Short mmCIF file of N, CA and C in Angstrom, two decimals:
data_model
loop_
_atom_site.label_atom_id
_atom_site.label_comp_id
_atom_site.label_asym_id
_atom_site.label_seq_id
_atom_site.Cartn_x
_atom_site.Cartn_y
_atom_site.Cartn_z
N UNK A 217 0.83 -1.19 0.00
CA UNK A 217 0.00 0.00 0.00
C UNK A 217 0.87 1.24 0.00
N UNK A 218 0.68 2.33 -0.54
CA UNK A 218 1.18 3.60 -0.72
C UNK A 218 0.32 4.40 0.24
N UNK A 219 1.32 5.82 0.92
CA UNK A 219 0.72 6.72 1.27
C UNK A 219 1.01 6.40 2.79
N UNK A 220 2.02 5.53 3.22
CA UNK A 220 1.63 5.14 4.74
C UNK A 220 0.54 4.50 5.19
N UNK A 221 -0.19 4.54 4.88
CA UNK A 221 -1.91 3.43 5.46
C UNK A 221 -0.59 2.26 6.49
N UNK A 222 -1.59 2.25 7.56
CA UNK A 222 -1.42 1.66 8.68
C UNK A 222 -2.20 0.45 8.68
N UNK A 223 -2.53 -0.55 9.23
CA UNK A 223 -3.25 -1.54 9.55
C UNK A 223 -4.59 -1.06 10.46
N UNK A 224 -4.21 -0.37 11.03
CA UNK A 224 -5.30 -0.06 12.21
C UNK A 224 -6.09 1.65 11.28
N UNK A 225 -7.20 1.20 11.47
CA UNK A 225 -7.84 2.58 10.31
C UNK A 225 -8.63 2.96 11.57
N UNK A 226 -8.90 4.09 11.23
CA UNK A 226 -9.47 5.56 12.25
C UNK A 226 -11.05 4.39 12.22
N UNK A 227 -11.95 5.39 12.63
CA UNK A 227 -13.05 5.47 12.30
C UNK A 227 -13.67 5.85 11.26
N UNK A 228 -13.51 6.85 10.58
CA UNK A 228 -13.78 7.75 9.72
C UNK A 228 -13.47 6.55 8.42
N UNK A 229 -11.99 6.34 8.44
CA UNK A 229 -11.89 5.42 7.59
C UNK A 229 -12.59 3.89 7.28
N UNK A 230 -12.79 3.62 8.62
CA UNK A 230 -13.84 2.29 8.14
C UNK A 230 -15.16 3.07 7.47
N UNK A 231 -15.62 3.97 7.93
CA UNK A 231 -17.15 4.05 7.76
C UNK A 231 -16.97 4.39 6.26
N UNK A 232 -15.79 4.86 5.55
CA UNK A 232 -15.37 5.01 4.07
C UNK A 232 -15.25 3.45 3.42
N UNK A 233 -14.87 2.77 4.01
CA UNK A 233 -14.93 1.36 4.02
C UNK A 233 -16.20 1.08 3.25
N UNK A 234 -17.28 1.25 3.92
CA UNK A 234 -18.57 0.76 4.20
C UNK A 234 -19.11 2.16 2.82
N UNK A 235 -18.73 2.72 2.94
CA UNK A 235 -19.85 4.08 2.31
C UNK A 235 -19.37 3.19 0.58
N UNK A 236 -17.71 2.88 0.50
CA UNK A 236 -17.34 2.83 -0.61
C UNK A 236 -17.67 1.20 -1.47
N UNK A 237 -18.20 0.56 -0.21
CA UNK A 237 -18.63 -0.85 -0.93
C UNK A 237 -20.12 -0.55 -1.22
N UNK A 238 -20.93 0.15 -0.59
CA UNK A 238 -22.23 0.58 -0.88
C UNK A 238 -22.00 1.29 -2.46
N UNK A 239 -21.31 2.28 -2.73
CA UNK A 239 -21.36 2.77 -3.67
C UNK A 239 -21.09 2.19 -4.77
N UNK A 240 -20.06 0.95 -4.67
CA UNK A 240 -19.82 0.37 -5.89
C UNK A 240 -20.99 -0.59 -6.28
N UNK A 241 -21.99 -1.27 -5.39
CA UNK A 241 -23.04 -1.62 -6.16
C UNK A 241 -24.38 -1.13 -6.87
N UNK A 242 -24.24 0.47 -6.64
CA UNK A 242 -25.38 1.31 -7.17
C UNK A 242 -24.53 1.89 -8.30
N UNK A 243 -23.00 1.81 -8.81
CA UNK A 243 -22.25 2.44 -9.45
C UNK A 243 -22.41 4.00 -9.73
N UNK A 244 -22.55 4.58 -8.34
CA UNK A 244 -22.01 6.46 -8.07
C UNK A 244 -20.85 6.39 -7.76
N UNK A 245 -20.17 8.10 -8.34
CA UNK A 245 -18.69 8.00 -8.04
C UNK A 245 -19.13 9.22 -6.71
N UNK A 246 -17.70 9.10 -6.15
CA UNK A 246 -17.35 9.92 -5.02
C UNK A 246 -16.41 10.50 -5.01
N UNK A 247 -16.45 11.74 -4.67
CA UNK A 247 -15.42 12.40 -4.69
C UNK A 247 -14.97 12.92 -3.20
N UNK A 248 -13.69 12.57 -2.85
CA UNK A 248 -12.90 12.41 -1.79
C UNK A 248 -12.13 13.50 -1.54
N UNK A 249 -12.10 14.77 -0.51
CA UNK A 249 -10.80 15.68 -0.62
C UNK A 249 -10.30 15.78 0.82
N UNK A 250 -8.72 15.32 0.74
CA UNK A 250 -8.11 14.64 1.97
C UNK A 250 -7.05 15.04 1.42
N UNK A 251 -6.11 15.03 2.32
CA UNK A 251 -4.61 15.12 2.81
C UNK A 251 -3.97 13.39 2.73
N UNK A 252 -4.84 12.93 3.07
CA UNK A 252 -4.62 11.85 3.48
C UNK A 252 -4.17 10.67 2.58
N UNK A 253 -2.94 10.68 2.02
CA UNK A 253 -2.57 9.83 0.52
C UNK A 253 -2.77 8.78 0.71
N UNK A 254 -2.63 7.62 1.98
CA UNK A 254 -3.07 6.69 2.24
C UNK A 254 -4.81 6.26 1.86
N UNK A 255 -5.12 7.10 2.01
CA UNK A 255 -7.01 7.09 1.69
C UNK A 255 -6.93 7.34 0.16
N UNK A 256 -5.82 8.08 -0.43
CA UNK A 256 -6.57 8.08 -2.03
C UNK A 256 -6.01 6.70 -2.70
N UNK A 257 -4.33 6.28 -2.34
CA UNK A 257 -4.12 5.67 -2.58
C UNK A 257 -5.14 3.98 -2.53
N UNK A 258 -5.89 3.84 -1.95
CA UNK A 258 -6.64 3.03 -1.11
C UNK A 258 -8.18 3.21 -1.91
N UNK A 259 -8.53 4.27 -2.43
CA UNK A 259 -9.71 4.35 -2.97
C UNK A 259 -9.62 4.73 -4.21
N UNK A 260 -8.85 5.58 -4.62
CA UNK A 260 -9.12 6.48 -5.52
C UNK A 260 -8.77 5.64 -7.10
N UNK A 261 -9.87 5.89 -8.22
CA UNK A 261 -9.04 5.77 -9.38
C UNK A 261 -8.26 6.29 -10.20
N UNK A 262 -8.87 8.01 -10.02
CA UNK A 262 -8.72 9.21 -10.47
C UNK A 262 -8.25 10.13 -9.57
N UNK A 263 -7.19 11.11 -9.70
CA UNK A 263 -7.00 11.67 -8.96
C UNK A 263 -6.51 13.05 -9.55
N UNK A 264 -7.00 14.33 -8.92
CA UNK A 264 -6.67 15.44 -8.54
C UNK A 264 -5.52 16.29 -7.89
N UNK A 265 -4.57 16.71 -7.83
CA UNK A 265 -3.77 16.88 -7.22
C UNK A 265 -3.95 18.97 -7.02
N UNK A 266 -4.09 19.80 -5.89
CA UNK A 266 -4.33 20.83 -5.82
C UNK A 266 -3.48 21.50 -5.01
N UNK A 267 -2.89 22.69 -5.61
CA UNK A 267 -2.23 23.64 -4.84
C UNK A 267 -2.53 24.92 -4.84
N UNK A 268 -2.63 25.68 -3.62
CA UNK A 268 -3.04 27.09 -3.52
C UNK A 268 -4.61 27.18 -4.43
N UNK A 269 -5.20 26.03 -4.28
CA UNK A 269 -6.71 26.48 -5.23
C UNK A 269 -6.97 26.37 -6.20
N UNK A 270 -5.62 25.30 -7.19
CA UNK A 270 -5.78 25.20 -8.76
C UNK A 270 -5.40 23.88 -8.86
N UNK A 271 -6.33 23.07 -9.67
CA UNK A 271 -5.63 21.79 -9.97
C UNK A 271 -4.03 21.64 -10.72
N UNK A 272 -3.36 20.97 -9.94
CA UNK A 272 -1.59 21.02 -10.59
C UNK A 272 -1.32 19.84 -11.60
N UNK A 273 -2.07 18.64 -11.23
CA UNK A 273 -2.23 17.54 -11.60
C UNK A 273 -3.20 17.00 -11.61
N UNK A 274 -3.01 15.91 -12.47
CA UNK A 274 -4.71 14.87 -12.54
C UNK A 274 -3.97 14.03 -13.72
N UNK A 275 -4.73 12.61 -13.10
CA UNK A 275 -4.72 11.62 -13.49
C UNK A 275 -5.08 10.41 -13.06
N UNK A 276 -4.52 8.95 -13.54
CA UNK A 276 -5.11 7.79 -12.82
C UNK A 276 -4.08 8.08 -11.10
N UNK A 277 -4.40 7.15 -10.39
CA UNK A 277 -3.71 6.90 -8.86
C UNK A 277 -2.39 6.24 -9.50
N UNK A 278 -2.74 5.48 -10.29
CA UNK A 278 -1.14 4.83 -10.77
C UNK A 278 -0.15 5.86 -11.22
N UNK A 279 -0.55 6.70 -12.36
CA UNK A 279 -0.02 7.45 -12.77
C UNK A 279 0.91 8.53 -11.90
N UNK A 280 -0.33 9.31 -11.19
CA UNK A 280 -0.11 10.19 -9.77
C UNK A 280 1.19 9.60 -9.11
N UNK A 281 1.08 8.43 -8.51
CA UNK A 281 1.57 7.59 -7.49
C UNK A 281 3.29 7.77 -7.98
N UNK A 282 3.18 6.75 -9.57
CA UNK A 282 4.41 6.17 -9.79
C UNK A 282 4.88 6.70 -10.97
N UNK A 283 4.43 7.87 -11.64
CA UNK A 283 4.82 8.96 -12.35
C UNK A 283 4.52 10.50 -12.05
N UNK A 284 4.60 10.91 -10.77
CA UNK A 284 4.08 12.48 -10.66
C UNK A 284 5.15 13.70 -11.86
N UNK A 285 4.25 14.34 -12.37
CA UNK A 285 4.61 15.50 -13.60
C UNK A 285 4.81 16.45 -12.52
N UNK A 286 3.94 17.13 -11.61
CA UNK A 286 4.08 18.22 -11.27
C UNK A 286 5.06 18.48 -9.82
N UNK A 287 5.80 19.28 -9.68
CA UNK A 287 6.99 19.22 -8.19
C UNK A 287 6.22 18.92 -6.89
N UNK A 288 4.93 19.86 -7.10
CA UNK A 288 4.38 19.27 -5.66
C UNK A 288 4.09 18.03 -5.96
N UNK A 289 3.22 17.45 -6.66
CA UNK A 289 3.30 15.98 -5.93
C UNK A 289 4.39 14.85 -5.89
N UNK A 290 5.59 15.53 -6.58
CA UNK A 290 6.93 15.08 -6.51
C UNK A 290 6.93 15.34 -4.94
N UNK A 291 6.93 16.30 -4.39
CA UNK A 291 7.22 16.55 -2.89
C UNK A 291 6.10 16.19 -2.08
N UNK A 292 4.94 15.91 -2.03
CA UNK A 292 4.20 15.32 -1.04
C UNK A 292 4.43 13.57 -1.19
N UNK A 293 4.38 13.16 -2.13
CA UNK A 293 4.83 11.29 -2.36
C UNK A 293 6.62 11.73 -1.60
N UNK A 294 7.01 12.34 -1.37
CA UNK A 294 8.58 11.99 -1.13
C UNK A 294 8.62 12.51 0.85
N UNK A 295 7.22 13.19 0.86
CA UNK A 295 7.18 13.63 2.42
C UNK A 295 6.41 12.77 3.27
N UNK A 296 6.18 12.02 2.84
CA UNK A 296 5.22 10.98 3.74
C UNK A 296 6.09 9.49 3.60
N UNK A 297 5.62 8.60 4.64
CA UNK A 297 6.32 7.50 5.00
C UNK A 297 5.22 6.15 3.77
N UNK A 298 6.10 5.34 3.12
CA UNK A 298 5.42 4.50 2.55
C UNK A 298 5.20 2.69 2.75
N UNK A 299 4.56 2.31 2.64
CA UNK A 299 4.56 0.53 3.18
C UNK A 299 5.32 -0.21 1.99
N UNK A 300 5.64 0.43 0.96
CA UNK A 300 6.43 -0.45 -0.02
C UNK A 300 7.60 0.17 -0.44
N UNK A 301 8.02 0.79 1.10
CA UNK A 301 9.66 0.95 0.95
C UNK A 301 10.09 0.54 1.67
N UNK A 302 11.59 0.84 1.92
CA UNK A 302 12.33 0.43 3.14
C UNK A 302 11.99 1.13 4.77
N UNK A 303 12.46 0.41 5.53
CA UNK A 303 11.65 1.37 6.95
C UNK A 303 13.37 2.07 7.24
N UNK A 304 12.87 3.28 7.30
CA UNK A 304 13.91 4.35 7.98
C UNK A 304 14.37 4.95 6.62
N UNK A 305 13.87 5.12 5.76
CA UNK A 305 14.20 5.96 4.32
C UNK A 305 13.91 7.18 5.05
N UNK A 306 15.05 7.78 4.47
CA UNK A 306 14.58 9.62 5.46
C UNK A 306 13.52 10.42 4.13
N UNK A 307 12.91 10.43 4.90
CA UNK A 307 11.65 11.63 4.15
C UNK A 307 12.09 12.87 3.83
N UNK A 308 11.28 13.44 2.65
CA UNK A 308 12.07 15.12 2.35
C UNK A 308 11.24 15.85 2.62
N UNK A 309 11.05 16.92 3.51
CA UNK A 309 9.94 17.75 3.57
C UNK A 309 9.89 18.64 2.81
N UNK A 310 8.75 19.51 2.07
CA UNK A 310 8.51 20.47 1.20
C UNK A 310 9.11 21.84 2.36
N UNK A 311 9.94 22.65 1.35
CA UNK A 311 10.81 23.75 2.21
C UNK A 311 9.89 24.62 1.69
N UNK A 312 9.54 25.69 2.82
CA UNK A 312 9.20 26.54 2.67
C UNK A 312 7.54 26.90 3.07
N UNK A 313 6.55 27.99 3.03
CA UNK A 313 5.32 28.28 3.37
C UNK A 313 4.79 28.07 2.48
N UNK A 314 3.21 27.32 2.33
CA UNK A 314 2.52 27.81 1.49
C UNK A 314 1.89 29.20 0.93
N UNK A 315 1.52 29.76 -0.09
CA UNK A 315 1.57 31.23 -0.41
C UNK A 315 0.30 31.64 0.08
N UNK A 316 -0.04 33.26 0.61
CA UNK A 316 -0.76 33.95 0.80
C UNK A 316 -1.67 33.59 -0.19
N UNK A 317 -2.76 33.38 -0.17
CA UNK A 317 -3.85 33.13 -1.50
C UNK A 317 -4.55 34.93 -1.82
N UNK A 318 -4.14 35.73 -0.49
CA UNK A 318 -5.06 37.02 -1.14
C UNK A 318 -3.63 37.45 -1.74
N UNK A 319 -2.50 36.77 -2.03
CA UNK A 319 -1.30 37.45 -2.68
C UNK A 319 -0.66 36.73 -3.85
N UNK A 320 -1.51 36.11 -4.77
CA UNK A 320 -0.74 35.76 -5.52
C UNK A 320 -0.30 36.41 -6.67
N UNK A 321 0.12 36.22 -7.67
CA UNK A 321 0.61 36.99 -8.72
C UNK A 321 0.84 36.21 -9.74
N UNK A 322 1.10 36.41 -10.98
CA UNK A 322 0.63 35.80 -12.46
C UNK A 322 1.24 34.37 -12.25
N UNK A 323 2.47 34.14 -11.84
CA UNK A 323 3.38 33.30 -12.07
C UNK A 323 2.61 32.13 -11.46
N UNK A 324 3.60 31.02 -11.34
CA UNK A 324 3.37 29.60 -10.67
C UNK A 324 3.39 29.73 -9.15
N UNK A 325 2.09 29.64 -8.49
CA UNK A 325 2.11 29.50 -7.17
C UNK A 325 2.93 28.46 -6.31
N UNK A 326 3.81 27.85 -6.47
CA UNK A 326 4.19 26.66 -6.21
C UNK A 326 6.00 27.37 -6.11
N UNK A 327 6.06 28.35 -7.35
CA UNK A 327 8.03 28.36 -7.65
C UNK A 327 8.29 28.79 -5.92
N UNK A 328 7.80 29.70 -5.04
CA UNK A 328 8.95 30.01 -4.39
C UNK A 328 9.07 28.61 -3.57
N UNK A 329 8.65 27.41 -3.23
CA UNK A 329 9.20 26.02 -2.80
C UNK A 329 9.63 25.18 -3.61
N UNK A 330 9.44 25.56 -4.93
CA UNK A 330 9.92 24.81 -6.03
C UNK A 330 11.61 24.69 -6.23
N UNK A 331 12.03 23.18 -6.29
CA UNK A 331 13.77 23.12 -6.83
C UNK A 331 13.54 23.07 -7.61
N UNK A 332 12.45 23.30 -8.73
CA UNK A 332 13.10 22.89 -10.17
C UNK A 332 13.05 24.18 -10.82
N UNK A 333 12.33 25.30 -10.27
CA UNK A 333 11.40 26.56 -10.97
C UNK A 333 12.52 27.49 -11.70
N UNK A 334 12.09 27.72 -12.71
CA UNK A 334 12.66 28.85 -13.69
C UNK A 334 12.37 29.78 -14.09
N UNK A 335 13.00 30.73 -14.67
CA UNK A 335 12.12 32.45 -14.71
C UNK A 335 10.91 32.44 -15.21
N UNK A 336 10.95 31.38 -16.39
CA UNK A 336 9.29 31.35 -16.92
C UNK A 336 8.43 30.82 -15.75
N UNK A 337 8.31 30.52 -14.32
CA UNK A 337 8.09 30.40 -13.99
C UNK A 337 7.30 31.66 -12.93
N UNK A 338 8.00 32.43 -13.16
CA UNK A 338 8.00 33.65 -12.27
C UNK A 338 6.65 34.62 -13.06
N UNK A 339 6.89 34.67 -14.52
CA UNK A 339 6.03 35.28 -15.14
C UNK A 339 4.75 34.74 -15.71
N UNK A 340 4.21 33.47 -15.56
CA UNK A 340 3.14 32.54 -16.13
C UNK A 340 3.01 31.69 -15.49
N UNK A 341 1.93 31.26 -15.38
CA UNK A 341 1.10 30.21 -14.44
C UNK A 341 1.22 29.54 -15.67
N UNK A 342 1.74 28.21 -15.60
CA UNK A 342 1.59 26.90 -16.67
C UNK A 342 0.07 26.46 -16.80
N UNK A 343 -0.30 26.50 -18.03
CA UNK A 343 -1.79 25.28 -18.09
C UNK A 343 -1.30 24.27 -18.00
N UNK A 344 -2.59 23.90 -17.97
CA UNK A 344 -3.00 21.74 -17.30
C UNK A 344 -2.77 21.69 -18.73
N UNK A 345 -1.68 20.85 -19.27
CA UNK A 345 -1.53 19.91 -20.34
C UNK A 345 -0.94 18.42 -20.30
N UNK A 346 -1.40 18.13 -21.64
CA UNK A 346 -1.12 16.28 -21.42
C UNK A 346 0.37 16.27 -21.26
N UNK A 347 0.34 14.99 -20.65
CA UNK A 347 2.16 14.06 -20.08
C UNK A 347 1.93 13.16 -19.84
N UNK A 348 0.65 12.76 -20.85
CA UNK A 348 0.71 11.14 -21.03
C UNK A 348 -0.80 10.95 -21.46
N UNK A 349 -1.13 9.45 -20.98
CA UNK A 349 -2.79 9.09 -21.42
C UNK A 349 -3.34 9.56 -20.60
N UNK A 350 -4.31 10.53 -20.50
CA UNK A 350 -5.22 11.40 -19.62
C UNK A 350 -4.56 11.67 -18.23
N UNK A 351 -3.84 12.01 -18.67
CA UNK A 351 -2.17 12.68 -17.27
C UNK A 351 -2.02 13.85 -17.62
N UNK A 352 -2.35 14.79 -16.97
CA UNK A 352 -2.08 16.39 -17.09
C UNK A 352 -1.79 16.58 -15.75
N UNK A 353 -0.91 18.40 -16.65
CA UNK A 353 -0.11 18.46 -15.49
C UNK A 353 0.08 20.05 -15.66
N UNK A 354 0.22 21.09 -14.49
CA UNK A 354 0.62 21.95 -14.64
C UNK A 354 1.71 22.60 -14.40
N UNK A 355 3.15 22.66 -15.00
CA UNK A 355 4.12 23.03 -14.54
C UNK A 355 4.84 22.24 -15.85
N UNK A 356 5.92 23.95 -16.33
CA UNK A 356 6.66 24.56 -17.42
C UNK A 356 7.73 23.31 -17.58
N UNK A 357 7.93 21.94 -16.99
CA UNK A 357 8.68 21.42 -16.73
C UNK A 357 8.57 20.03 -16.68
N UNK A 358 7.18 20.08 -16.98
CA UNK A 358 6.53 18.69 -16.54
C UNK A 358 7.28 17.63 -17.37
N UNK A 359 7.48 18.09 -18.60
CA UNK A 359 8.04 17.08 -19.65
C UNK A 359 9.91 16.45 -18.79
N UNK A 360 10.07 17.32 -18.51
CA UNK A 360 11.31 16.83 -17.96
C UNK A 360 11.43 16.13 -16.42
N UNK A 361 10.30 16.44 -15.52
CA UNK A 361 10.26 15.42 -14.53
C UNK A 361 10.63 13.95 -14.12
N UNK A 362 10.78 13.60 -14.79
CA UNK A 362 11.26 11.94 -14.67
C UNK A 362 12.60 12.16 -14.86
N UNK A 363 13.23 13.17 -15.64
CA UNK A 363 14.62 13.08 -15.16
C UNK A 363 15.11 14.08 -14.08
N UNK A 364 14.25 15.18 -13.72
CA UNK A 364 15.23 16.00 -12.26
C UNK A 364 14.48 14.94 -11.65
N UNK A 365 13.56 14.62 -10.98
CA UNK A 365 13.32 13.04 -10.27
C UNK A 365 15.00 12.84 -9.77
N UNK A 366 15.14 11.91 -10.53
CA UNK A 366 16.53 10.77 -10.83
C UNK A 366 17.63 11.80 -10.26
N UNK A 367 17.72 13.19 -10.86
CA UNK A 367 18.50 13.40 -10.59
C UNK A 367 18.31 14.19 -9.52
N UNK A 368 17.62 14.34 -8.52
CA UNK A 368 17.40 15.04 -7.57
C UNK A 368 16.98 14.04 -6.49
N UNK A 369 16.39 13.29 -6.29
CA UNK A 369 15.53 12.27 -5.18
C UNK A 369 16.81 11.49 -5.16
#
């Protein structure tokens, strides 16, 4: 399992348990908004990825998971503890504050925590475009992610 998920689930999480086997035999979707990567990893097929109020990413959970395009979810999959790694891998935390939302400005809400961000970054907010089969992504850079990845993680 990805995302940390524990053996022992909250409450909240069983009764998701229960809400999400109900739902699959009337076939409604649900839409889930959590912190909690263990829970999307665990439910989700589709996934959303949001920063400062704008979708950054979207795609399948596989995709998300084991190809992230955009830096933040490069940095939230690399800040949390996972069940299909090694135990005591040191975690990287995302440096820095999230931004004032009554202060943003044209650019990419994301560059001033961003290692990868570049001047075009400063002056344009990237659109959601494809980086793969129904994998979008927002960020000037996305195409090159799989290699600062490698060369950065």
């Amino acid at each position: 399992s990805l995302g940390g998920e524990t053996r022992r689930r909250s409450p909240i999480q069983l009764e998701l348990d229960r809400l999400v086997r109900v739902l699959l035999t009337v076939a409604i979707a649900l839409i889930v908004i959590t912190h909690n990567l263990g829970v999307v990893a665990r439910y989700a097929d589709r996934v959303n990825v949001m920063y400062a109020g704008k979708i950054v990413e979207m795609g399948t959970a596989e995709q998300i998971y084991h190809d992230p395009s955009h830096p933040y979810t490069v940095g939230l999959l690399a800040s949390v503890p996972r069940m299909d790694q090694r135990r005591g891998k040191q975690l990287v935390p995302i440096e820095g504050q999230p931004p004032d939302l009554t202060r943003l400005d044209g650019g990419c809400s994301y560059r001033p925590r961003c290692r990868w961000a570049v001047e075009r970054c400063t002056s344009a907010f990237p659109p959601l475009e494809d980086v793969g089969d129904n994998h979008k992504s927002a960020c000037w850079r996305s195409n090159e992610m799989k290699e600062l990845r490698k060369e950065t993680l």
